[in-house]
Amino acid sequence: MNELKSMTLPELTESLWAMGEPAFRGKQVFTWLHKGIQSYDEMGNVPKGLREKLAEAYPLAVPKAVRKQVSRLDGTVKYLWELADGNCVESVLMRYRHGNTVCVSTQVGCRMGCAFCASTIAGKVRDLTPAEILDQVIFTQLDSGEAVSNIVLMGIGEPLDNLDAVLRFLELVNHPEGLNIGMRHISLSTCGLIPGIRRLGEAELQLTLSVSLHAPDSETRSKIMPVNRAYDVEELFDACHSYFQKTGRRISFEYAMINGVNDHDWQADLIAQKLRGMPSHVNLIPLNNVAESPLKPSKRLAAFQKRLESHGLTATVRRSLGGDIDASCGQLRRKALEEAQKGEDSQ
Ligand code: SAH
């Protein structure tokens, strides 16, 4: 691994040890990296000779905010970060009364193909490294000057399609010598990669698992989420029940309401039937219009919520933030890509 910031503290200590450094150096460097230094020269208590050796052996990459949009409606901030290789990903800072939440990306693009999602339109370019996921939190915090207390892995990409990096990121961001953000303040959202859900369950983390359900019946779900053809919703519900048995953690189900597709009462009834016996929370999301998609927002949010509640389920309607700044998944990156494309075409 030639990325110091992706290393756990023991790994970092060992790498420095191999360079002839004392054990305490690992902790010093770890702390600096997690503070978001732009250059190794900022590490005041680390000898100059070592700083130079590190710069040579492990070039330090920091993301550059190439675009930043601030919502006039609610102060939501959207960042488009350029990574060392020129690829871009998005993060969103959302301000709530209970603290600041940052939504981070886990991949450049996405290969899951959900019909309503802007992130997946051009497919997946590559996975992010643990450091690149972590940097989104560090640099959002630095840029905004405000502490981040919660993290949601709900940006571009499918976290369980890059699970090794994501698990490492979780360990890093949770570390007391780093940002020290508690697992209970972290949510991970998946479109339903069952082997990943199982692995995550084995890890018995205290984070909140969010499952992008979007339809409780195979037929509808396969139409809007190709992943359902590989991992059917029936198996997904089973995996969720097992996850709860293993971790004791309540699962959150995301449900983007699409007009005439998944907003029928019988679908609410089916959700209730499938979730019986499992503490859960259904989060109804007003569908964000994506220019490339024919799917339209449902007008039945309140009725659907009532129907779910009539079965004793907890259902909430997600408050939409940043409506004026392309704040939903992948929209800003798409816009930037399109503009770059137009620029090239006109040359
Ligand atoms: N790949 C992960 C996490 C990223 S998407 C997943 O699928 O869960 C975060 C959430 O936004 C998911 O629930 C996703 O289905 C939802 N989403 C994507 N596009 C949307 C849109 N146009 N309107 C509303 N929700 C959308």
Short mmCIF file of C-alpha atoms and ligand atoms in Angstrom, two decimals:
data_model
loop_
_atom_site.label_atom_id
_atom_site.label_comp_id
_atom_site.label_asym_id
_atom_site.label_seq_id
_atom_site.Cartn_x
_atom_site.Cartn_y
_atom_site.Cartn_z
CA MET A 1 0.00 0.00 0.00
CA ASN A 2 1.56 3.32 -0.94
CA GLU A 3 -1.03 5.48 0.73
CA LEU A 4 -0.11 6.27 4.30
CA LYS A 5 -3.57 7.64 5.08
CA SER A 6 -5.26 4.36 4.21
CA MET A 7 -3.23 2.53 6.84
CA THR A 8 -4.53 1.62 10.26
CA LEU A 9 -2.46 2.85 13.20
CA PRO A 10 -0.66 -0.52 13.70
CA GLU A 11 0.13 -0.69 9.98
CA LEU A 12 1.43 2.85 9.93
CA THR A 13 3.53 2.25 13.02
CA GLU A 14 4.99 -0.83 11.38
CA SER A 15 5.79 0.98 8.12
CA LEU A 16 7.58 3.71 10.04
CA TRP A 17 9.32 1.13 12.19
CA ALA A 18 10.60 -0.47 8.99
CA MET A 19 12.07 2.93 8.12
CA GLY A 20 13.92 2.90 11.44
CA GLU A 21 11.49 5.10 13.38
CA PRO A 22 10.46 4.64 17.01
CA ALA A 23 7.01 3.27 17.80
CA PHE A 24 5.52 6.57 19.00
CA ARG A 25 6.06 8.09 15.56
CA GLY A 26 3.16 6.14 14.11
CA LYS A 27 0.70 7.89 16.38
CA GLN A 28 2.14 11.32 15.61
CA VAL A 29 1.93 10.86 11.85
CA PHE A 30 -1.54 9.24 12.10
CA THR A 31 -2.85 12.25 14.01
CA TRP A 32 -1.41 14.72 11.49
CA LEU A 33 -2.81 12.85 8.51
CA HIS A 34 -6.28 12.78 10.05
CA LYS A 35 -6.07 16.52 10.71
CA GLY A 36 -5.88 17.09 6.96
CA ILE A 37 -2.35 18.37 6.44
CA GLN A 38 -1.63 19.56 2.90
CA SER A 39 2.07 18.75 3.13
CA TYR A 40 4.25 16.60 5.39
CA ASP A 41 6.13 19.78 6.29
CA GLU A 42 3.18 20.74 8.49
CA MET A 43 4.12 17.91 10.87
CA GLY A 44 5.98 20.15 13.31
CA ASN A 45 7.03 17.45 15.77
CA VAL A 46 8.36 15.07 13.10
CA PRO A 47 12.04 15.40 12.08
CA LYS A 48 12.67 17.04 8.71
CA GLY A 49 14.62 14.03 7.43
CA LEU A 50 11.63 11.76 7.94
CA ARG A 51 9.22 14.26 6.40
CA GLU A 52 11.36 14.24 3.27
CA LYS A 53 11.60 10.46 3.20
CA LEU A 54 7.82 10.18 3.53
CA ALA A 55 7.18 12.68 0.76
CA GLU A 56 9.39 10.56 -1.47
CA ALA A 57 8.02 7.14 -0.52
CA TYR A 58 4.37 8.11 0.01
CA PRO A 59 3.35 11.15 -2.04
CA LEU A 60 0.60 12.89 -0.08
CA ALA A 61 -2.63 13.28 -2.03
CA VAL A 62 -5.27 15.79 -0.94
CA PRO A 63 -8.58 16.34 -2.70
CA LYS A 64 -9.24 19.71 -4.30
CA ALA A 65 -12.68 21.30 -4.05
CA VAL A 66 -13.28 22.13 -7.71
CA ARG A 67 -16.88 23.13 -7.13
CA LYS A 68 -18.80 24.12 -4.07
CA GLN A 69 -22.48 24.97 -4.02
CA VAL A 70 -24.26 26.37 -1.00
CA SER A 71 -28.02 26.07 -0.78
CA ARG A 72 -29.76 29.35 -0.10
CA LEU A 73 -32.70 27.39 1.22
CA ASP A 74 -31.07 25.49 4.08
CA GLY A 75 -27.29 25.96 4.08
CA THR A 76 -26.60 22.50 2.64
CA VAL A 77 -23.19 22.50 0.97
CA LYS A 78 -22.27 20.29 -1.92
CA TYR A 79 -18.64 19.65 -2.79
CA LEU A 80 -17.18 18.27 -5.97
CA TRP A 81 -13.72 16.95 -5.12
CA GLU A 82 -11.03 16.32 -7.65
CA LEU A 83 -8.84 13.37 -6.71
CA ALA A 84 -5.15 12.89 -7.46
CA ASP A 85 -5.87 11.13 -10.78
CA GLY A 86 -8.33 13.79 -11.98
CA ASN A 87 -11.49 11.82 -11.21
CA CYS A 88 -14.22 13.62 -9.27
CA VAL A 89 -16.60 12.60 -6.49
CA GLU A 90 -19.21 14.44 -4.46
CA SER A 91 -19.90 14.95 -0.78
CA VAL A 92 -22.76 16.84 0.85
CA LEU A 93 -22.72 18.63 4.17
CA MET A 94 -26.17 18.77 5.74
CA ARG A 95 -26.91 20.89 8.75
CA TYR A 96 -29.43 19.53 11.20
CA ARG A 97 -30.37 20.73 14.66
CA HIS A 98 -28.70 17.64 16.14
CA GLY A 99 -25.42 18.29 14.34
CA ASN A 100 -23.72 18.21 10.97
CA THR A 101 -23.94 15.19 8.72
CA VAL A 102 -21.66 14.56 5.80
CA CYS A 103 -22.72 12.27 2.99
CA VAL A 104 -19.72 10.62 1.33
CA SER A 105 -19.09 8.74 -1.92
CA THR A 106 -17.45 5.32 -1.97
CA GLN A 107 -16.76 4.85 -5.69
CA VAL A 108 -16.18 6.98 -8.77
CA GLY A 109 -19.49 6.26 -10.49
CA CYS A 110 -21.50 3.12 -9.82
CA ARG A 111 -22.22 -0.13 -11.66
CA MET A 112 -25.52 -1.01 -10.00
CA GLY A 113 -27.69 0.56 -12.70
CA CYS A 114 -30.71 1.76 -10.67
CA ALA A 115 -33.13 3.37 -13.11
CA PHE A 116 -33.73 6.50 -11.03
CA CYS A 117 -30.18 7.29 -10.00
CA ALA A 118 -27.85 9.83 -11.63
CA SER A 119 -24.68 8.27 -10.15
CA THR A 120 -24.88 5.15 -12.26
CA ILE A 121 -25.57 6.61 -15.69
CA ALA A 122 -21.98 6.40 -16.93
CA GLY A 123 -21.13 3.27 -14.93
CA LYS A 124 -18.29 2.74 -12.48
CA VAL A 125 -14.85 4.18 -13.13
CA ARG A 126 -13.07 2.84 -10.05
CA ASP A 127 -13.29 2.18 -6.32
CA LEU A 128 -12.22 4.83 -3.86
CA THR A 129 -9.41 4.05 -1.44
CA PRO A 130 -10.06 4.25 2.32
CA ALA A 131 -8.08 7.51 2.40
CA GLU A 132 -10.19 9.02 -0.37
CA ILE A 133 -13.38 8.25 1.56
CA LEU A 134 -11.88 9.59 4.78
CA ASP A 135 -10.60 12.75 3.07
CA GLN A 136 -14.16 13.72 2.17
CA VAL A 137 -14.98 13.92 5.88
CA ILE A 138 -11.70 15.60 6.87
CA PHE A 139 -11.78 18.25 4.16
CA THR A 140 -15.50 18.99 4.42
CA GLN A 141 -14.88 19.65 8.09
CA LEU A 142 -11.84 21.83 7.38
CA ASP A 143 -13.49 23.77 4.58
CA SER A 144 -16.70 24.45 6.50
CA GLY A 145 -14.92 25.12 9.78
CA GLU A 146 -17.63 23.09 11.47
CA ALA A 147 -17.35 19.74 13.20
CA VAL A 148 -19.00 16.78 11.55
CA SER A 149 -20.83 14.54 13.98
CA ASN A 150 -22.57 12.10 11.65
CA ILE A 151 -21.63 10.31 8.46
CA VAL A 152 -23.83 8.66 5.88
CA LEU A 153 -22.35 6.46 3.17
CA MET A 154 -25.01 7.46 0.69
CA GLY A 155 -23.11 9.40 -1.94
CA ILE A 156 -21.92 8.11 -5.28
CA GLY A 157 -21.20 4.37 -5.41
CA GLU A 158 -22.28 1.16 -3.73
CA PRO A 159 -20.44 0.76 -0.40
CA LEU A 160 -20.82 -3.02 -0.34
CA ASP A 161 -19.26 -3.22 -3.81
CA ASN A 162 -16.11 -1.74 -2.23
CA LEU A 163 -16.43 -3.34 1.18
CA ASP A 164 -12.75 -3.86 2.04
CA ALA A 165 -12.05 -0.16 1.61
CA VAL A 166 -15.25 0.80 3.40
CA LEU A 167 -14.48 -1.40 6.44
CA ARG A 168 -11.05 0.12 6.66
CA PHE A 169 -12.52 3.62 6.33
CA LEU A 170 -14.90 2.84 9.20
CA GLU A 171 -12.02 1.71 11.38
CA LEU A 172 -10.05 4.87 10.53
CA VAL A 173 -12.83 7.39 11.03
CA ASN A 174 -13.83 5.74 14.29
CA HIS A 175 -10.30 5.84 15.73
CA PRO A 176 -9.80 7.88 18.94
CA GLU A 177 -6.55 9.34 17.57
CA GLY A 178 -8.33 10.34 14.36
CA LEU A 179 -11.78 11.87 13.87
CA ASN A 180 -13.24 9.60 16.55
CA ILE A 181 -16.73 9.47 15.06
CA GLY A 182 -18.77 6.79 16.80
CA MET A 183 -20.24 3.90 14.83
CA ARG A 184 -23.67 4.83 16.12
CA HIS A 185 -23.31 8.08 14.22
CA ILE A 186 -22.66 6.33 10.92
CA SER A 187 -25.15 4.95 8.39
CA LEU A 188 -24.30 2.75 5.45
CA SER A 189 -26.72 2.45 2.57
CA THR A 190 -26.81 -0.48 0.16
CA CYS A 191 -28.89 -1.43 -2.85
CA GLY A 192 -28.91 -4.98 -1.47
CA LEU A 193 -25.69 -6.89 -2.16
CA ILE A 194 -26.46 -9.86 0.06
CA PRO A 195 -22.93 -11.28 0.53
CA GLY A 196 -21.88 -7.81 1.68
CA ILE A 197 -24.78 -7.57 4.13
CA ARG A 198 -23.73 -10.94 5.56
CA ARG A 199 -20.12 -9.85 5.91
CA LEU A 200 -21.14 -6.61 7.52
CA GLY A 201 -23.36 -8.55 9.92
CA GLU A 202 -20.39 -10.75 10.87
CA ALA A 203 -18.43 -7.60 11.75
CA GLU A 204 -21.19 -6.74 14.28
CA LEU A 205 -20.66 -3.00 13.99
CA GLN A 206 -22.93 -0.57 15.77
CA LEU A 207 -23.61 1.43 12.62
CA THR A 208 -27.05 1.78 11.03
CA LEU A 209 -27.66 -0.31 7.95
CA SER A 210 -29.92 1.34 5.39
CA VAL A 211 -31.33 -0.83 2.67
CA SER A 212 -32.54 0.78 -0.55
CA LEU A 213 -35.71 -1.23 -0.93
CA HIS A 214 -37.75 0.86 -3.40
CA ALA A 215 -40.14 -2.06 -4.06
CA PRO A 216 -41.18 -5.08 -1.98
CA ASP A 217 -42.11 -7.28 -4.96
CA SER A 218 -39.60 -8.89 -7.32
CA GLU A 219 -41.32 -7.80 -10.50
CA THR A 220 -41.27 -4.08 -9.75
CA ARG A 221 -37.89 -4.16 -8.06
CA SER A 222 -36.21 -5.93 -10.98
CA LYS A 223 -37.55 -3.25 -13.32
CA ILE A 224 -36.02 -0.35 -11.43
CA MET A 225 -33.05 -2.07 -9.74
CA PRO A 226 -31.09 -4.59 -11.87
CA VAL A 227 -29.37 -5.83 -8.68
CA ASN A 228 -32.66 -7.54 -7.85
CA ARG A 229 -32.08 -10.01 -10.67
CA ALA A 230 -28.94 -11.22 -8.93
CA TYR A 231 -30.15 -10.87 -5.33
CA ASP A 232 -33.90 -11.21 -5.19
CA VAL A 233 -35.89 -9.14 -2.72
CA GLU A 234 -37.14 -12.30 -0.97
CA GLU A 235 -33.54 -13.28 -0.18
CA LEU A 236 -32.85 -9.66 0.72
CA PHE A 237 -35.57 -9.70 3.36
CA ASP A 238 -34.11 -12.96 4.73
CA ALA A 239 -30.64 -11.41 4.85
CA CYS A 240 -32.10 -8.40 6.70
CA HIS A 241 -33.80 -10.64 9.26
CA SER A 242 -30.49 -12.45 9.82
CA TYR A 243 -28.63 -9.16 10.08
CA PHE A 244 -30.98 -8.04 12.79
CA GLN A 245 -30.69 -11.37 14.63
CA LYS A 246 -26.91 -11.07 14.55
CA THR A 247 -26.47 -7.39 15.40
CA GLY A 248 -29.66 -6.43 17.22
CA ARG A 249 -29.62 -3.23 15.18
CA ARG A 250 -32.79 -1.81 13.67
CA ILE A 251 -32.58 -1.55 9.89
CA SER A 252 -33.66 1.48 7.96
CA PHE A 253 -35.36 0.95 4.58
CA GLU A 254 -35.07 3.65 1.94
CA TYR A 255 -38.03 3.98 -0.37
CA ALA A 256 -38.00 6.57 -3.18
CA MET A 257 -41.62 7.14 -4.13
CA ILE A 258 -42.10 6.80 -7.89
CA ASN A 259 -45.37 7.71 -9.51
CA GLY A 260 -47.43 4.65 -10.50
CA VAL A 261 -44.49 2.28 -10.01
CA ASN A 262 -44.01 1.53 -6.31
CA ASP A 263 -46.60 3.73 -4.60
CA HIS A 264 -49.63 1.41 -4.51
CA ASP A 265 -51.33 0.46 -1.25
CA TRP A 266 -50.77 -3.24 -1.91
CA GLN A 267 -47.04 -2.55 -1.92
CA ALA A 268 -47.28 -0.85 1.48
CA ASP A 269 -49.18 -3.91 2.73
CA LEU A 270 -46.50 -6.22 1.33
CA ILE A 271 -43.71 -4.20 2.99
CA ALA A 272 -45.50 -4.54 6.32
CA GLN A 273 -45.87 -8.28 5.84
CA LYS A 274 -42.21 -8.77 4.96
CA LEU A 275 -40.88 -6.66 7.81
CA ARG A 276 -42.97 -8.36 10.47
CA GLY A 277 -40.87 -9.42 13.43
CA MET A 278 -38.01 -7.10 12.63
CA PRO A 279 -37.67 -3.66 14.23
CA SER A 280 -37.31 -1.35 11.27
CA HIS A 281 -37.87 2.12 9.99
CA VAL A 282 -39.15 3.02 6.55
CA ASN A 283 -37.83 6.25 5.11
CA LEU A 284 -39.98 7.53 2.27
CA ILE A 285 -37.97 9.72 -0.10
CA PRO A 286 -39.59 12.14 -2.52
CA LEU A 287 -38.06 11.08 -5.84
CA ASN A 288 -35.55 13.60 -7.10
CA ASN A 289 -36.08 14.31 -10.75
CA VAL A 290 -33.17 13.09 -12.83
CA ALA A 291 -33.23 14.65 -16.28
CA GLU A 292 -32.22 11.41 -18.03
CA SER A 293 -34.98 9.33 -16.40
CA PRO A 294 -38.67 9.06 -17.34
CA LEU A 295 -39.63 8.22 -13.76
CA LYS A 296 -41.62 10.86 -11.95
CA PRO A 297 -42.20 11.64 -8.26
CA SER A 298 -45.24 10.05 -6.62
CA LYS A 299 -48.06 12.16 -5.27
CA ARG A 300 -49.03 9.51 -2.74
CA LEU A 301 -46.40 10.03 -0.05
CA ALA A 302 -48.79 10.88 2.77
CA ALA A 303 -51.27 8.13 1.85
CA PHE A 304 -48.50 5.52 1.58
CA GLN A 305 -47.04 6.60 4.90
CA LYS A 306 -50.47 6.29 6.54
CA ARG A 307 -50.95 2.85 5.07
CA LEU A 308 -47.58 1.69 6.46
CA GLU A 309 -48.41 3.20 9.84
CA SER A 310 -51.77 1.43 9.87
CA HIS A 311 -49.75 -1.80 10.04
CA GLY A 312 -47.79 -0.50 13.03
CA LEU A 313 -44.67 0.38 11.03
CA THR A 314 -42.56 3.44 11.68
CA ALA A 315 -42.47 5.47 8.49
CA THR A 316 -41.14 8.96 7.93
CA VAL A 317 -40.92 11.20 4.91
CA ARG A 318 -37.41 12.42 4.33
CA ARG A 319 -37.04 16.15 4.38
CA SER A 320 -35.37 17.12 1.17
CA LEU A 321 -32.35 19.37 1.59
CA GLY A 322 -30.44 21.34 -1.00
CA GLY A 323 -33.19 21.23 -3.62
CA ASP A 324 -31.61 24.21 -5.39
CA ILE A 325 -28.06 22.83 -5.70
CA ASP A 326 -28.20 19.45 -7.43
CA ALA A 327 -27.71 17.92 -4.01
CA SER A 328 -28.97 14.44 -4.77
CA CYS A 329 -26.69 11.59 -5.67
CA GLY A 330 -24.38 12.09 -8.59
CA GLN A 331 -26.07 15.12 -10.10
CA LEU A 332 -23.22 17.56 -9.69
CA ARG A 333 -20.59 15.14 -10.98
CA ARG A 334 -22.83 14.45 -13.98
CA LYS A 335 -23.22 18.11 -14.71
CA ALA A 336 -19.46 18.67 -14.50
CA LEU A 337 -18.80 15.68 -16.79
CA GLU A 338 -21.35 16.94 -19.30
CA GLU A 339 -19.87 20.41 -19.30
CA ALA A 340 -16.36 19.00 -19.79
CA GLN A 341 -17.72 16.89 -22.66
CA LYS A 342 -19.36 19.93 -24.26
CA GLY A 343 -16.10 21.83 -23.91
CA GLU A 344 -14.25 19.04 -25.74
CA ASP A 345 -16.91 18.78 -28.46
CA SER A 346 -16.72 22.47 -29.24
CA GLN A 347 -12.95 22.41 -29.68
N1 SAH B 1 -25.57 2.57 -3.50
C1 SAH B 1 -26.13 2.82 -2.22
C2 SAH B 1 -25.92 4.21 -1.66
C3 SAH B 1 -26.03 5.39 -2.59
S1 SAH B 1 -27.58 6.07 -3.02
C4 SAH B 1 -27.61 2.49 -2.26
O1 SAH B 1 -28.13 2.15 -3.29
O2 SAH B 1 -28.23 2.50 -1.20
C5 SAH B 1 -28.34 6.74 -1.61
C6 SAH B 1 -29.86 6.65 -1.70
O3 SAH B 1 -30.41 7.58 -2.64
C7 SAH B 1 -30.33 5.28 -2.14
O4 SAH B 1 -31.41 4.88 -1.34
C8 SAH B 1 -30.76 5.54 -3.54
O5 SAH B 1 -31.64 4.54 -4.00
C9 SAH B 1 -31.37 6.90 -3.44
N2 SAH B 1 -31.58 7.61 -4.70
C10 SAH B 1 -30.84 7.55 -5.82
N3 SAH B 1 -31.37 8.33 -6.78
C11 SAH B 1 -32.46 8.90 -6.26
C12 SAH B 1 -33.45 9.82 -6.77
N4 SAH B 1 -33.42 10.27 -8.00
N5 SAH B 1 -34.44 10.20 -5.93
C13 SAH B 1 -34.49 9.74 -4.66
N6 SAH B 1 -33.61 8.88 -4.14
C14 SAH B 1 -32.61 8.46 -4.93
#
